[in-house]
Amino acid sequence: MSQLPACPVCGMENTYPDNDNYVCADCGHEWPMQAAAEESDERIVKDSNGNVLADGDAVVLIKDLKVKGSSITLKQGSKVKSIRLVGGDHEVDCKMDAGNFMLKACYLKKV
């Protein structure tokens, strides 16, 4: 059985095909099958201002971030060079003076 995409509006996975469209049973949203196939090829990651991020970009933290399980705090304005985009909830993998971190793109601003 093929894996059906999640709804782009509500994020629920309760979708089904209907002719040339996918339909979400939860919110009723419909979208074409071809557009879903094209979007799934490459994931677009945007920073807090809506700028598209790419591997190797330099970014700046827009707020202080506390590191879970540690007493380290990543300070606002810290510059991070050569980021790497990865899949998952935390889209950015980077190396800083304090160590290696996985960060969410919504807390970053492209330089």
PDB file of N, CA and C in Angstrom:
ATOM      1  N   MET A   1       0.847  -1.181   0.000  1.00  0.00           N
ATOM      2  CA  MET A   1       0.000   0.000   0.000  1.00  0.00           C
ATOM      3  C   MET A   1       0.889   1.241   0.000  1.00  0.00           C
ATOM      4  N   SER A   2       0.592   2.190  -0.849  1.00  0.00           N
ATOM      5  CA  SER A   2       1.430   3.389  -0.942  1.00  0.00           C
ATOM      6  C   SER A   2       1.121   4.348   0.201  1.00  0.00           C
ATOM      7  N   GLN A   3       2.112   5.121   0.572  1.00  0.00           N
ATOM      8  CA  GLN A   3       1.984   6.089   1.662  1.00  0.00           C
ATOM      9  C   GLN A   3       1.354   7.360   1.120  1.00  0.00           C
ATOM     10  N   LEU A   4       0.209   7.760   1.689  1.00  0.00           N
ATOM     11  CA  LEU A   4      -0.462   8.982   1.267  1.00  0.00           C
ATOM     12  C   LEU A   4       0.093  10.164   2.048  1.00  0.00           C
ATOM     13  N   PRO A   5       0.200  11.340   1.416  1.00  0.00           N
ATOM     14  CA  PRO A   5       0.757  12.508   2.111  1.00  0.00           C
ATOM     15  C   PRO A   5      -0.201  13.052   3.163  1.00  0.00           C
ATOM     16  N   ALA A   6       0.361  13.715   4.160  1.00  0.00           N
ATOM     17  CA  ALA A   6      -0.446  14.384   5.183  1.00  0.00           C
ATOM     18  C   ALA A   6      -1.049  15.650   4.596  1.00  0.00           C
ATOM     19  N   CYS A   7      -2.121  16.106   5.188  1.00  0.00           N
ATOM     20  CA  CYS A   7      -2.806  17.317   4.722  1.00  0.00           C
ATOM     21  C   CYS A   7      -1.908  18.537   4.944  1.00  0.00           C
ATOM     22  N   PRO A   8      -1.704  19.382   3.925  1.00  0.00           N
ATOM     23  CA  PRO A   8      -0.861  20.570   4.103  1.00  0.00           C
ATOM     24  C   PRO A   8      -1.509  21.649   4.966  1.00  0.00           C
ATOM     25  N   VAL A   9      -2.817  21.587   5.201  1.00  0.00           N
ATOM     26  CA  VAL A   9      -3.501  22.596   5.990  1.00  0.00           C
ATOM     27  C   VAL A   9      -3.515  22.232   7.473  1.00  0.00           C
ATOM     28  N   CYS A  10      -4.043  21.035   7.790  1.00  0.00           N
ATOM     29  CA  CYS A  10      -4.190  20.660   9.203  1.00  0.00           C
ATOM     30  C   CYS A  10      -3.107  19.707   9.681  1.00  0.00           C
ATOM     31  N   GLY A  11      -2.366  19.065   8.772  1.00  0.00           N
ATOM     32  CA  GLY A  11      -1.277  18.180   9.151  1.00  0.00           C
ATOM     33  C   GLY A  11      -1.709  16.761   9.501  1.00  0.00           C
ATOM     34  N   MET A  12      -2.988  16.476   9.452  1.00  0.00           N
ATOM     35  CA  MET A  12      -3.485  15.136   9.776  1.00  0.00           C
ATOM     36  C   MET A  12      -3.188  14.184   8.622  1.00  0.00           C
ATOM     37  N   GLU A  13      -3.016  12.900   8.930  1.00  0.00           N
ATOM     38  CA  GLU A  13      -2.678  11.908   7.913  1.00  0.00           C
ATOM     39  C   GLU A  13      -3.899  11.131   7.436  1.00  0.00           C
ATOM     40  N   ASN A  14      -5.093  11.597   7.748  1.00  0.00           N
ATOM     41  CA  ASN A  14      -6.330  10.939   7.362  1.00  0.00           C
ATOM     42  C   ASN A  14      -6.753  11.453   5.986  1.00  0.00           C
ATOM     43  N   THR A  15      -5.984  11.090   4.940  1.00  0.00           N
ATOM     44  CA  THR A  15      -6.245  11.560   3.585  1.00  0.00           C
ATOM     45  C   THR A  15      -6.571  10.376   2.684  1.00  0.00           C
ATOM     46  N   TYR A  16      -7.220  10.673   1.566  1.00  0.00           N
ATOM     47  CA  TYR A  16      -7.543   9.631   0.594  1.00  0.00           C
ATOM     48  C   TYR A  16      -7.534  10.232  -0.807  1.00  0.00           C
ATOM     49  N   PRO A  17      -7.254   9.392  -1.833  1.00  0.00           N
ATOM     50  CA  PRO A  17      -7.261   9.896  -3.206  1.00  0.00           C
ATOM     51  C   PRO A  17      -8.689   9.966  -3.744  1.00  0.00           C
ATOM     52  N   ASP A  18      -8.958  10.988  -4.557  1.00  0.00           N
ATOM     53  CA  ASP A  18     -10.252  11.159  -5.201  1.00  0.00           C
ATOM     54  C   ASP A  18     -10.001  11.715  -6.599  1.00  0.00           C
ATOM     55  N   ASN A  19     -10.087  10.858  -7.611  1.00  0.00           N
ATOM     56  CA  ASN A  19      -9.753  11.208  -8.991  1.00  0.00           C
ATOM     57  C   ASN A  19      -8.334  11.748  -9.063  1.00  0.00           C
ATOM     58  N   ASP A  20      -8.138  13.026  -9.414  1.00  0.00           N
ATOM     59  CA  ASP A  20      -6.797  13.602  -9.538  1.00  0.00           C
ATOM     60  C   ASP A  20      -6.400  14.418  -8.309  1.00  0.00           C
ATOM     61  N   ASN A  21      -7.133  14.302  -7.221  1.00  0.00           N
ATOM     62  CA  ASN A  21      -6.866  15.088  -6.015  1.00  0.00           C
ATOM     63  C   ASN A  21      -6.714  14.188  -4.797  1.00  0.00           C
ATOM     64  N   TYR A  22      -6.051  14.727  -3.783  1.00  0.00           N
ATOM     65  CA  TYR A  22      -6.074  14.139  -2.448  1.00  0.00           C
ATOM     66  C   TYR A  22      -7.092  14.931  -1.637  1.00  0.00           C
ATOM     67  N   VAL A  23      -7.786  14.270  -0.730  1.00  0.00           N
ATOM     68  CA  VAL A  23      -8.791  14.919   0.105  1.00  0.00           C
ATOM     69  C   VAL A  23      -8.503  14.574   1.561  1.00  0.00           C
ATOM     70  N   CYS A  24      -8.566  15.588   2.433  1.00  0.00           N
ATOM     71  CA  CYS A  24      -8.405  15.379   3.875  1.00  0.00           C
ATOM     72  C   CYS A  24      -9.794  15.146   4.466  1.00  0.00           C
ATOM     73  N   ALA A  25      -9.973  14.007   5.128  1.00  0.00           N
ATOM     74  CA  ALA A  25     -11.263  13.681   5.727  1.00  0.00           C
ATOM     75  C   ALA A  25     -11.540  14.530   6.965  1.00  0.00           C
ATOM     76  N   ASP A  26     -10.507  15.070   7.591  1.00  0.00           N
ATOM     77  CA  ASP A  26     -10.695  15.844   8.820  1.00  0.00           C
ATOM     78  C   ASP A  26     -11.143  17.283   8.548  1.00  0.00           C
ATOM     79  N   CYS A  27     -10.434  17.989   7.637  1.00  0.00           N
ATOM     80  CA  CYS A  27     -10.764  19.406   7.407  1.00  0.00           C
ATOM     81  C   CYS A  27     -11.436  19.653   6.059  1.00  0.00           C
ATOM     82  N   GLY A  28     -11.463  18.646   5.164  1.00  0.00           N
ATOM     83  CA  GLY A  28     -12.121  18.796   3.874  1.00  0.00           C
ATOM     84  C   GLY A  28     -11.269  19.449   2.796  1.00  0.00           C
ATOM     85  N   HIS A  29      -9.993  19.734   3.079  1.00  0.00           N
ATOM     86  CA  HIS A  29      -9.112  20.387   2.100  1.00  0.00           C
ATOM     87  C   HIS A  29      -8.797  19.422   0.957  1.00  0.00           C
ATOM     88  N   GLU A  30      -8.793  19.932  -0.279  1.00  0.00           N
ATOM     89  CA  GLU A  30      -8.433  19.159  -1.463  1.00  0.00           C
ATOM     90  C   GLU A  30      -7.230  19.800  -2.140  1.00  0.00           C
ATOM     91  N   TRP A  31      -6.309  18.972  -2.645  1.00  0.00           N
ATOM     92  CA  TRP A  31      -5.157  19.476  -3.379  1.00  0.00           C
ATOM     93  C   TRP A  31      -4.762  18.460  -4.441  1.00  0.00           C
ATOM     94  N   PRO A  32      -4.177  18.931  -5.572  1.00  0.00           N
ATOM     95  CA  PRO A  32      -3.861  18.032  -6.688  1.00  0.00           C
ATOM     96  C   PRO A  32      -2.724  17.077  -6.362  1.00  0.00           C
ATOM     97  N   MET A  33      -2.792  15.886  -6.945  1.00  0.00           N
ATOM     98  CA  MET A  33      -1.764  14.856  -6.702  1.00  0.00           C
ATOM     99  C   MET A  33      -0.416  15.251  -7.286  1.00  0.00           C
ATOM    100  N   GLN A  34      -0.384  15.909  -8.457  1.00  0.00           N
ATOM    101  CA  GLN A  34       0.883  16.290  -9.078  1.00  0.00           C
ATOM    102  C   GLN A  34       1.632  17.302  -8.226  1.00  0.00           C
ATOM    103  N   ALA A  35       0.944  18.267  -7.653  1.00  0.00           N
ATOM    104  CA  ALA A  35       1.601  19.271  -6.815  1.00  0.00           C
ATOM    105  C   ALA A  35       2.184  18.620  -5.571  1.00  0.00           C
ATOM    106  N   ALA A  36       1.513  17.639  -5.012  1.00  0.00           N
ATOM    107  CA  ALA A  36       2.027  16.956  -3.822  1.00  0.00           C
ATOM    108  C   ALA A  36       3.294  16.182  -4.153  1.00  0.00           C
ATOM    109  N   ALA A  37       3.350  15.574  -5.332  1.00  0.00           N
ATOM    110  CA  ALA A  37       4.543  14.827  -5.731  1.00  0.00           C
ATOM    111  C   ALA A  37       5.725  15.767  -5.950  1.00  0.00           C
ATOM    112  N   GLU A  38       5.482  16.946  -6.542  1.00  0.00           N
ATOM    113  CA  GLU A  38       6.561  17.904  -6.791  1.00  0.00           C
ATOM    114  C   GLU A  38       7.083  18.510  -5.498  1.00  0.00           C
ATOM    115  N   GLU A  39       6.218  18.802  -4.548  1.00  0.00           N
ATOM    116  CA  GLU A  39       6.636  19.417  -3.292  1.00  0.00           C
ATOM    117  C   GLU A  39       7.441  18.468  -2.427  1.00  0.00           C
ATOM    118  N   SER A  40       7.157  17.173  -2.484  1.00  0.00           N
ATOM    119  CA  SER A  40       7.825  16.231  -1.615  1.00  0.00           C
ATOM    120  C   SER A  40       9.274  15.969  -2.038  1.00  0.00           C
ATOM    121  N   ASP A  41       9.648  16.352  -3.277  1.00  0.00           N
ATOM    122  CA  ASP A  41      11.005  16.108  -3.748  1.00  0.00           C
ATOM    123  C   ASP A  41      12.035  16.907  -2.958  1.00  0.00           C
ATOM    124  N   GLU A  42      11.762  18.165  -2.691  1.00  0.00           N
ATOM    125  CA  GLU A  42      12.728  19.007  -1.988  1.00  0.00           C
ATOM    126  C   GLU A  42      12.025  19.817  -0.904  1.00  0.00           C
ATOM    127  N   ARG A  43      12.561  19.730   0.284  1.00  0.00           N
ATOM    128  CA  ARG A  43      11.977  20.442   1.414  1.00  0.00           C
ATOM    129  C   ARG A  43      12.579  21.839   1.496  1.00  0.00           C
ATOM    130  N   ILE A  44      11.740  22.845   1.678  1.00  0.00           N
ATOM    131  CA  ILE A  44      12.206  24.225   1.769  1.00  0.00           C
ATOM    132  C   ILE A  44      12.181  24.640   3.234  1.00  0.00           C
ATOM    133  N   VAL A  45      13.321  25.127   3.725  1.00  0.00           N
ATOM    134  CA  VAL A  45      13.445  25.579   5.109  1.00  0.00           C
ATOM    135  C   VAL A  45      13.627  27.092   5.087  1.00  0.00           C
ATOM    136  N   LYS A  46      12.783  27.789   5.877  1.00  0.00           N
ATOM    137  CA  LYS A  46      12.840  29.254   5.921  1.00  0.00           C
ATOM    138  C   LYS A  46      13.189  29.714   7.324  1.00  0.00           C
ATOM    139  N   ASP A  47      13.909  30.850   7.405  1.00  0.00           N
ATOM    140  CA  ASP A  47      14.272  31.424   8.699  1.00  0.00           C
ATOM    141  C   ASP A  47      13.102  32.225   9.272  1.00  0.00           C
ATOM    142  N   SER A  48      13.332  32.950  10.348  1.00  0.00           N
ATOM    143  CA  SER A  48      12.271  33.696  11.026  1.00  0.00           C
ATOM    144  C   SER A  48      11.702  34.820  10.169  1.00  0.00           C
ATOM    145  N   ASN A  49      12.453  35.325   9.194  1.00  0.00           N
ATOM    146  CA  ASN A  49      11.987  36.399   8.317  1.00  0.00           C
ATOM    147  C   ASN A  49      11.423  35.887   7.000  1.00  0.00           C
ATOM    148  N   GLY A  50      11.425  34.571   6.789  1.00  0.00           N
ATOM    149  CA  GLY A  50      10.903  34.003   5.557  1.00  0.00           C
ATOM    150  C   GLY A  50      11.930  33.813   4.465  1.00  0.00           C
ATOM    151  N   ASN A  51      13.209  34.051   4.749  1.00  0.00           N
ATOM    152  CA  ASN A  51      14.275  33.828   3.769  1.00  0.00           C
ATOM    153  C   ASN A  51      14.568  32.335   3.680  1.00  0.00           C
ATOM    154  N   VAL A  52      14.784  31.834   2.476  1.00  0.00           N
ATOM    155  CA  VAL A  52      15.079  30.418   2.270  1.00  0.00           C
ATOM    156  C   VAL A  52      16.516  30.127   2.692  1.00  0.00           C
ATOM    157  N   LEU A  53      16.689  29.097   3.512  1.00  0.00           N
ATOM    158  CA  LEU A  53      18.017  28.699   3.975  1.00  0.00           C
ATOM    159  C   LEU A  53      18.556  27.571   3.103  1.00  0.00           C
ATOM    160  N   ALA A  54      19.884  27.517   2.958  1.00  0.00           N
ATOM    161  CA  ALA A  54      20.555  26.466   2.201  1.00  0.00           C
ATOM    162  C   ALA A  54      21.778  26.002   2.985  1.00  0.00           C
ATOM    163  N   ASP A  55      22.289  24.841   2.616  1.00  0.00           N
ATOM    164  CA  ASP A  55      23.507  24.336   3.258  1.00  0.00           C
ATOM    165  C   ASP A  55      24.644  25.336   3.071  1.00  0.00           C
ATOM    166  N   GLY A  56      25.404  25.586   4.142  1.00  0.00           N
ATOM    167  CA  GLY A  56      26.545  26.479   4.073  1.00  0.00           C
ATOM    168  C   GLY A  56      26.244  27.921   4.408  1.00  0.00           C
ATOM    169  N   ASP A  57      24.988  28.277   4.616  1.00  0.00           N
ATOM    170  CA  ASP A  57      24.623  29.654   4.965  1.00  0.00           C
ATOM    171  C   ASP A  57      25.109  30.016   6.365  1.00  0.00           C
ATOM    172  N   ALA A  58      25.243  31.307   6.614  1.00  0.00           N
ATOM    173  CA  ALA A  58      25.548  31.826   7.943  1.00  0.00           C
ATOM    174  C   ALA A  58      24.269  32.418   8.517  1.00  0.00           C
ATOM    175  N   VAL A  59      24.018  32.142   9.794  1.00  0.00           N
ATOM    176  CA  VAL A  59      22.802  32.629  10.451  1.00  0.00           C
ATOM    177  C   VAL A  59      23.145  33.211  11.820  1.00  0.00           C
ATOM    178  N   VAL A  60      22.174  33.956  12.387  1.00  0.00           N
ATOM    179  CA  VAL A  60      22.324  34.559  13.702  1.00  0.00           C
ATOM    180  C   VAL A  60      21.116  34.151  14.542  1.00  0.00           C
ATOM    181  N   LEU A  61      21.343  33.856  15.823  1.00  0.00           N
ATOM    182  CA  LEU A  61      20.236  33.532  16.729  1.00  0.00           C
ATOM    183  C   LEU A  61      19.449  34.800  17.041  1.00  0.00           C
ATOM    184  N   ILE A  62      18.111  34.701  17.045  1.00  0.00           N
ATOM    185  CA  ILE A  62      17.290  35.887  17.300  1.00  0.00           C
ATOM    186  C   ILE A  62      16.813  35.955  18.748  1.00  0.00           C
ATOM    187  N   LYS A  63      17.074  34.918  19.546  1.00  0.00           N
ATOM    188  CA  LYS A  63      16.717  34.943  20.967  1.00  0.00           C
ATOM    189  C   LYS A  63      17.609  33.982  21.732  1.00  0.00           C
ATOM    190  N   ASP A  64      17.695  34.160  23.043  1.00  0.00           N
ATOM    191  CA  ASP A  64      18.466  33.241  23.882  1.00  0.00           C
ATOM    192  C   ASP A  64      17.788  31.880  23.885  1.00  0.00           C
ATOM    193  N   LEU A  65      18.584  30.816  23.723  1.00  0.00           N
ATOM    194  CA  LEU A  65      18.052  29.463  23.727  1.00  0.00           C
ATOM    195  C   LEU A  65      18.721  28.657  24.826  1.00  0.00           C
ATOM    196  N   LYS A  66      17.914  28.082  25.714  1.00  0.00           N
ATOM    197  CA  LYS A  66      18.439  27.219  26.755  1.00  0.00           C
ATOM    198  C   LYS A  66      18.591  25.818  26.179  1.00  0.00           C
ATOM    199  N   VAL A  67      19.725  25.174  26.467  1.00  0.00           N
ATOM    200  CA  VAL A  67      19.993  23.838  25.974  1.00  0.00           C
ATOM    201  C   VAL A  67      19.442  22.843  26.978  1.00  0.00           C
ATOM    202  N   LYS A  68      18.578  21.958  26.522  1.00  0.00           N
ATOM    203  CA  LYS A  68      17.948  20.976  27.398  1.00  0.00           C
ATOM    204  C   LYS A  68      18.993  20.045  28.013  1.00  0.00           C
ATOM    205  N   GLY A  69      18.874  19.790  29.303  1.00  0.00           N
ATOM    206  CA  GLY A  69      19.778  18.874  29.979  1.00  0.00           C
ATOM    207  C   GLY A  69      21.149  19.455  30.263  1.00  0.00           C
ATOM    208  N   SER A  70      21.293  20.768  30.170  1.00  0.00           N
ATOM    209  CA  SER A  70      22.580  21.409  30.372  1.00  0.00           C
ATOM    210  C   SER A  70      22.356  22.803  30.944  1.00  0.00           C
ATOM    211  N   SER A  71      23.418  23.383  31.473  1.00  0.00           N
ATOM    212  CA  SER A  71      23.323  24.747  31.981  1.00  0.00           C
ATOM    213  C   SER A  71      23.742  25.772  30.926  1.00  0.00           C
ATOM    214  N   ILE A  72      23.989  25.312  29.699  1.00  0.00           N
ATOM    215  CA  ILE A  72      24.427  26.186  28.609  1.00  0.00           C
ATOM    216  C   ILE A  72      23.247  26.972  28.063  1.00  0.00           C
ATOM    217  N   THR A  73      23.469  28.251  27.787  1.00  0.00           N
ATOM    218  CA  THR A  73      22.492  29.092  27.108  1.00  0.00           C
ATOM    219  C   THR A  73      23.154  29.679  25.870  1.00  0.00           C
ATOM    220  N   LEU A  74      22.528  29.458  24.716  1.00  0.00           N
ATOM    221  CA  LEU A  74      23.029  30.046  23.481  1.00  0.00           C
ATOM    222  C   LEU A  74      22.482  31.467  23.399  1.00  0.00           C
ATOM    223  N   LYS A  75      23.345  32.450  23.335  1.00  0.00           N
ATOM    224  CA  LYS A  75      22.962  33.858  23.449  1.00  0.00           C
ATOM    225  C   LYS A  75      22.456  34.434  22.131  1.00  0.00           C
ATOM    226  N   GLN A  76      21.523  35.373  22.244  1.00  0.00           N
ATOM    227  CA  GLN A  76      20.993  36.098  21.100  1.00  0.00           C
ATOM    228  C   GLN A  76      22.134  36.833  20.405  1.00  0.00           C
ATOM    229  N   GLY A  77      22.135  36.812  19.087  1.00  0.00           N
ATOM    230  CA  GLY A  77      23.176  37.490  18.323  1.00  0.00           C
ATOM    231  C   GLY A  77      24.370  36.622  18.014  1.00  0.00           C
ATOM    232  N   SER A  78      24.404  35.389  18.525  1.00  0.00           N
ATOM    233  CA  SER A  78      25.513  34.484  18.214  1.00  0.00           C
ATOM    234  C   SER A  78      25.450  34.095  16.742  1.00  0.00           C
ATOM    235  N   LYS A  79      26.583  34.234  16.052  1.00  0.00           N
ATOM    236  CA  LYS A  79      26.635  33.914  14.636  1.00  0.00           C
ATOM    237  C   LYS A  79      27.048  32.461  14.456  1.00  0.00           C
ATOM    238  N   VAL A  80      26.365  31.790  13.560  1.00  0.00           N
ATOM    239  CA  VAL A  80      26.657  30.399  13.244  1.00  0.00           C
ATOM    240  C   VAL A  80      27.001  30.328  11.761  1.00  0.00           C
ATOM    241  N   LYS A  81      28.175  29.785  11.442  1.00  0.00           N
ATOM    242  CA  LYS A  81      28.611  29.668  10.052  1.00  0.00           C
ATOM    243  C   LYS A  81      28.415  28.236   9.568  1.00  0.00           C
ATOM    244  N   SER A  82      28.258  28.077   8.291  1.00  0.00           N
ATOM    245  CA  SER A  82      28.195  26.774   7.624  1.00  0.00           C
ATOM    246  C   SER A  82      27.163  25.840   8.248  1.00  0.00           C
ATOM    247  N   ILE A  83      25.899  26.219   8.160  1.00  0.00           N
ATOM    248  CA  ILE A  83      24.855  25.345   8.673  1.00  0.00           C
ATOM    249  C   ILE A  83      24.620  24.197   7.700  1.00  0.00           C
ATOM    250  N   ARG A  84      23.967  23.150   8.211  1.00  0.00           N
ATOM    251  CA  ARG A  84      23.609  22.007   7.382  1.00  0.00           C
ATOM    252  C   ARG A  84      22.136  21.722   7.620  1.00  0.00           C
ATOM    253  N   LEU A  85      21.345  21.579   6.560  1.00  0.00           N
ATOM    254  CA  LEU A  85      19.921  21.320   6.682  1.00  0.00           C
ATOM    255  C   LEU A  85      19.681  19.816   6.769  1.00  0.00           C
ATOM    256  N   VAL A  86      18.846  19.427   7.722  1.00  0.00           N
ATOM    257  CA  VAL A  86      18.504  18.023   7.930  1.00  0.00           C
ATOM    258  C   VAL A  86      16.990  17.905   8.061  1.00  0.00           C
ATOM    259  N   GLY A  87      16.476  16.712   7.996  1.00  0.00           N
ATOM    260  CA  GLY A  87      15.050  16.480   8.163  1.00  0.00           C
ATOM    261  C   GLY A  87      14.685  16.427   9.639  1.00  0.00           C
ATOM    262  N   GLY A  88      13.407  16.514   9.919  1.00  0.00           N
ATOM    263  CA  GLY A  88      12.936  16.410  11.289  1.00  0.00           C
ATOM    264  C   GLY A  88      12.442  17.727  11.845  1.00  0.00           C
ATOM    265  N   ASP A  89      12.154  17.710  13.138  1.00  0.00           N
ATOM    266  CA  ASP A  89      11.602  18.884  13.817  1.00  0.00           C
ATOM    267  C   ASP A  89      12.624  20.013  13.912  1.00  0.00           C
ATOM    268  N   HIS A  90      13.873  19.679  14.202  1.00  0.00           N
ATOM    269  CA  HIS A  90      14.962  20.661  14.264  1.00  0.00           C
ATOM    270  C   HIS A  90      15.698  20.592  12.932  1.00  0.00           C
ATOM    271  N   GLU A  91      15.479  21.595  12.075  1.00  0.00           N
ATOM    272  CA  GLU A  91      15.908  21.516  10.685  1.00  0.00           C
ATOM    273  C   GLU A  91      17.372  21.849  10.435  1.00  0.00           C
ATOM    274  N   VAL A  92      18.035  22.508  11.386  1.00  0.00           N
ATOM    275  CA  VAL A  92      19.393  23.015  11.153  1.00  0.00           C
ATOM    276  C   VAL A  92      20.382  22.322  12.087  1.00  0.00           C
ATOM    277  N   ASP A  93      21.436  21.782  11.501  1.00  0.00           N
ATOM    278  CA  ASP A  93      22.527  21.175  12.257  1.00  0.00           C
ATOM    279  C   ASP A  93      23.713  22.128  12.152  1.00  0.00           C
ATOM    280  N   CYS A  94      24.327  22.476  13.301  1.00  0.00           N
ATOM    281  CA  CYS A  94      25.420  23.444  13.263  1.00  0.00           C
ATOM    282  C   CYS A  94      26.448  23.145  14.345  1.00  0.00           C
ATOM    283  N   LYS A  95      27.618  23.756  14.163  1.00  0.00           N
ATOM    284  CA  LYS A  95      28.699  23.639  15.128  1.00  0.00           C
ATOM    285  C   LYS A  95      29.009  25.030  15.652  1.00  0.00           C
ATOM    286  N   MET A  96      28.996  25.175  16.990  1.00  0.00           N
ATOM    287  CA  MET A  96      29.300  26.455  17.633  1.00  0.00           C
ATOM    288  C   MET A  96      30.438  26.227  18.619  1.00  0.00           C
ATOM    289  N   ASP A  97      30.885  27.304  19.274  1.00  0.00           N
ATOM    290  CA  ASP A  97      31.949  27.185  20.261  1.00  0.00           C
ATOM    291  C   ASP A  97      31.537  26.279  21.418  1.00  0.00           C
ATOM    292  N   ALA A  98      30.244  26.294  21.784  1.00  0.00           N
ATOM    293  CA  ALA A  98      29.741  25.514  22.907  1.00  0.00           C
ATOM    294  C   ALA A  98      29.504  24.048  22.542  1.00  0.00           C
ATOM    295  N   GLY A  99      29.561  23.690  21.258  1.00  0.00           N
ATOM    296  CA  GLY A  99      29.363  22.309  20.831  1.00  0.00           C
ATOM    297  C   GLY A  99      28.526  22.217  19.568  1.00  0.00           C
ATOM    298  N   ASN A 100      28.080  20.998  19.259  1.00  0.00           N
ATOM    299  CA  ASN A 100      27.237  20.761  18.095  1.00  0.00           C
ATOM    300  C   ASN A 100      25.774  20.803  18.528  1.00  0.00           C
ATOM    301  N   PHE A 101      24.926  21.461  17.737  1.00  0.00           N
ATOM    302  CA  PHE A 101      23.532  21.631  18.107  1.00  0.00           C
ATOM    303  C   PHE A 101      22.621  21.428  16.906  1.00  0.00           C
ATOM    304  N   MET A 102      21.398  21.011  17.220  1.00  0.00           N
ATOM    305  CA  MET A 102      20.308  20.952  16.253  1.00  0.00           C
ATOM    306  C   MET A 102      19.353  22.078  16.635  1.00  0.00           C
ATOM    307  N   LEU A 103      19.061  22.991  15.711  1.00  0.00           N
ATOM    308  CA  LEU A 103      18.241  24.163  16.002  1.00  0.00           C
ATOM    309  C   LEU A 103      17.032  24.225  15.086  1.00  0.00           C
ATOM    310  N   LYS A 104      15.982  24.855  15.563  1.00  0.00           N
ATOM    311  CA  LYS A 104      14.812  25.126  14.742  1.00  0.00           C
ATOM    312  C   LYS A 104      15.066  26.404  13.944  1.00  0.00           C
ATOM    313  N   ALA A 105      14.640  26.410  12.692  1.00  0.00           N
ATOM    314  CA  ALA A 105      14.876  27.542  11.809  1.00  0.00           C
ATOM    315  C   ALA A 105      14.113  28.781  12.236  1.00  0.00           C
ATOM    316  N   CYS A 106      13.047  28.634  13.012  1.00  0.00           N
ATOM    317  CA  CYS A 106      12.250  29.799  13.430  1.00  0.00           C
ATOM    318  C   CYS A 106      12.995  30.677  14.427  1.00  0.00           C
ATOM    319  N   TYR A 107      14.109  30.209  14.989  1.00  0.00           N
ATOM    320  CA  TYR A 107      14.918  31.007  15.922  1.00  0.00           C
ATOM    321  C   TYR A 107      16.172  31.563  15.275  1.00  0.00           C
ATOM    322  N   LEU A 108      16.257  31.479  13.931  1.00  0.00           N
ATOM    323  CA  LEU A 108      17.441  31.905  13.215  1.00  0.00           C
ATOM    324  C   LEU A 108      17.093  32.991  12.201  1.00  0.00           C
ATOM    325  N   LYS A 109      18.088  33.837  11.891  1.00  0.00           N
ATOM    326  CA  LYS A 109      17.959  34.867  10.871  1.00  0.00           C
ATOM    327  C   LYS A 109      19.161  34.764   9.959  1.00  0.00           C
ATOM    328  N   LYS A 110      18.920  34.710   8.654  1.00  0.00           N
ATOM    329  CA  LYS A 110      20.000  34.602   7.677  1.00  0.00           C
ATOM    330  C   LYS A 110      20.797  35.896   7.632  1.00  0.00           C
ATOM    331  N   VAL A 111      22.131  35.759   7.559  1.00  0.00           N
ATOM    332  CA  VAL A 111      23.008  36.930   7.508  1.00  0.00           C
ATOM    333  C   VAL A 111      23.296  37.292   6.066  1.00  0.00           C
TER     334      VAL A 111
END
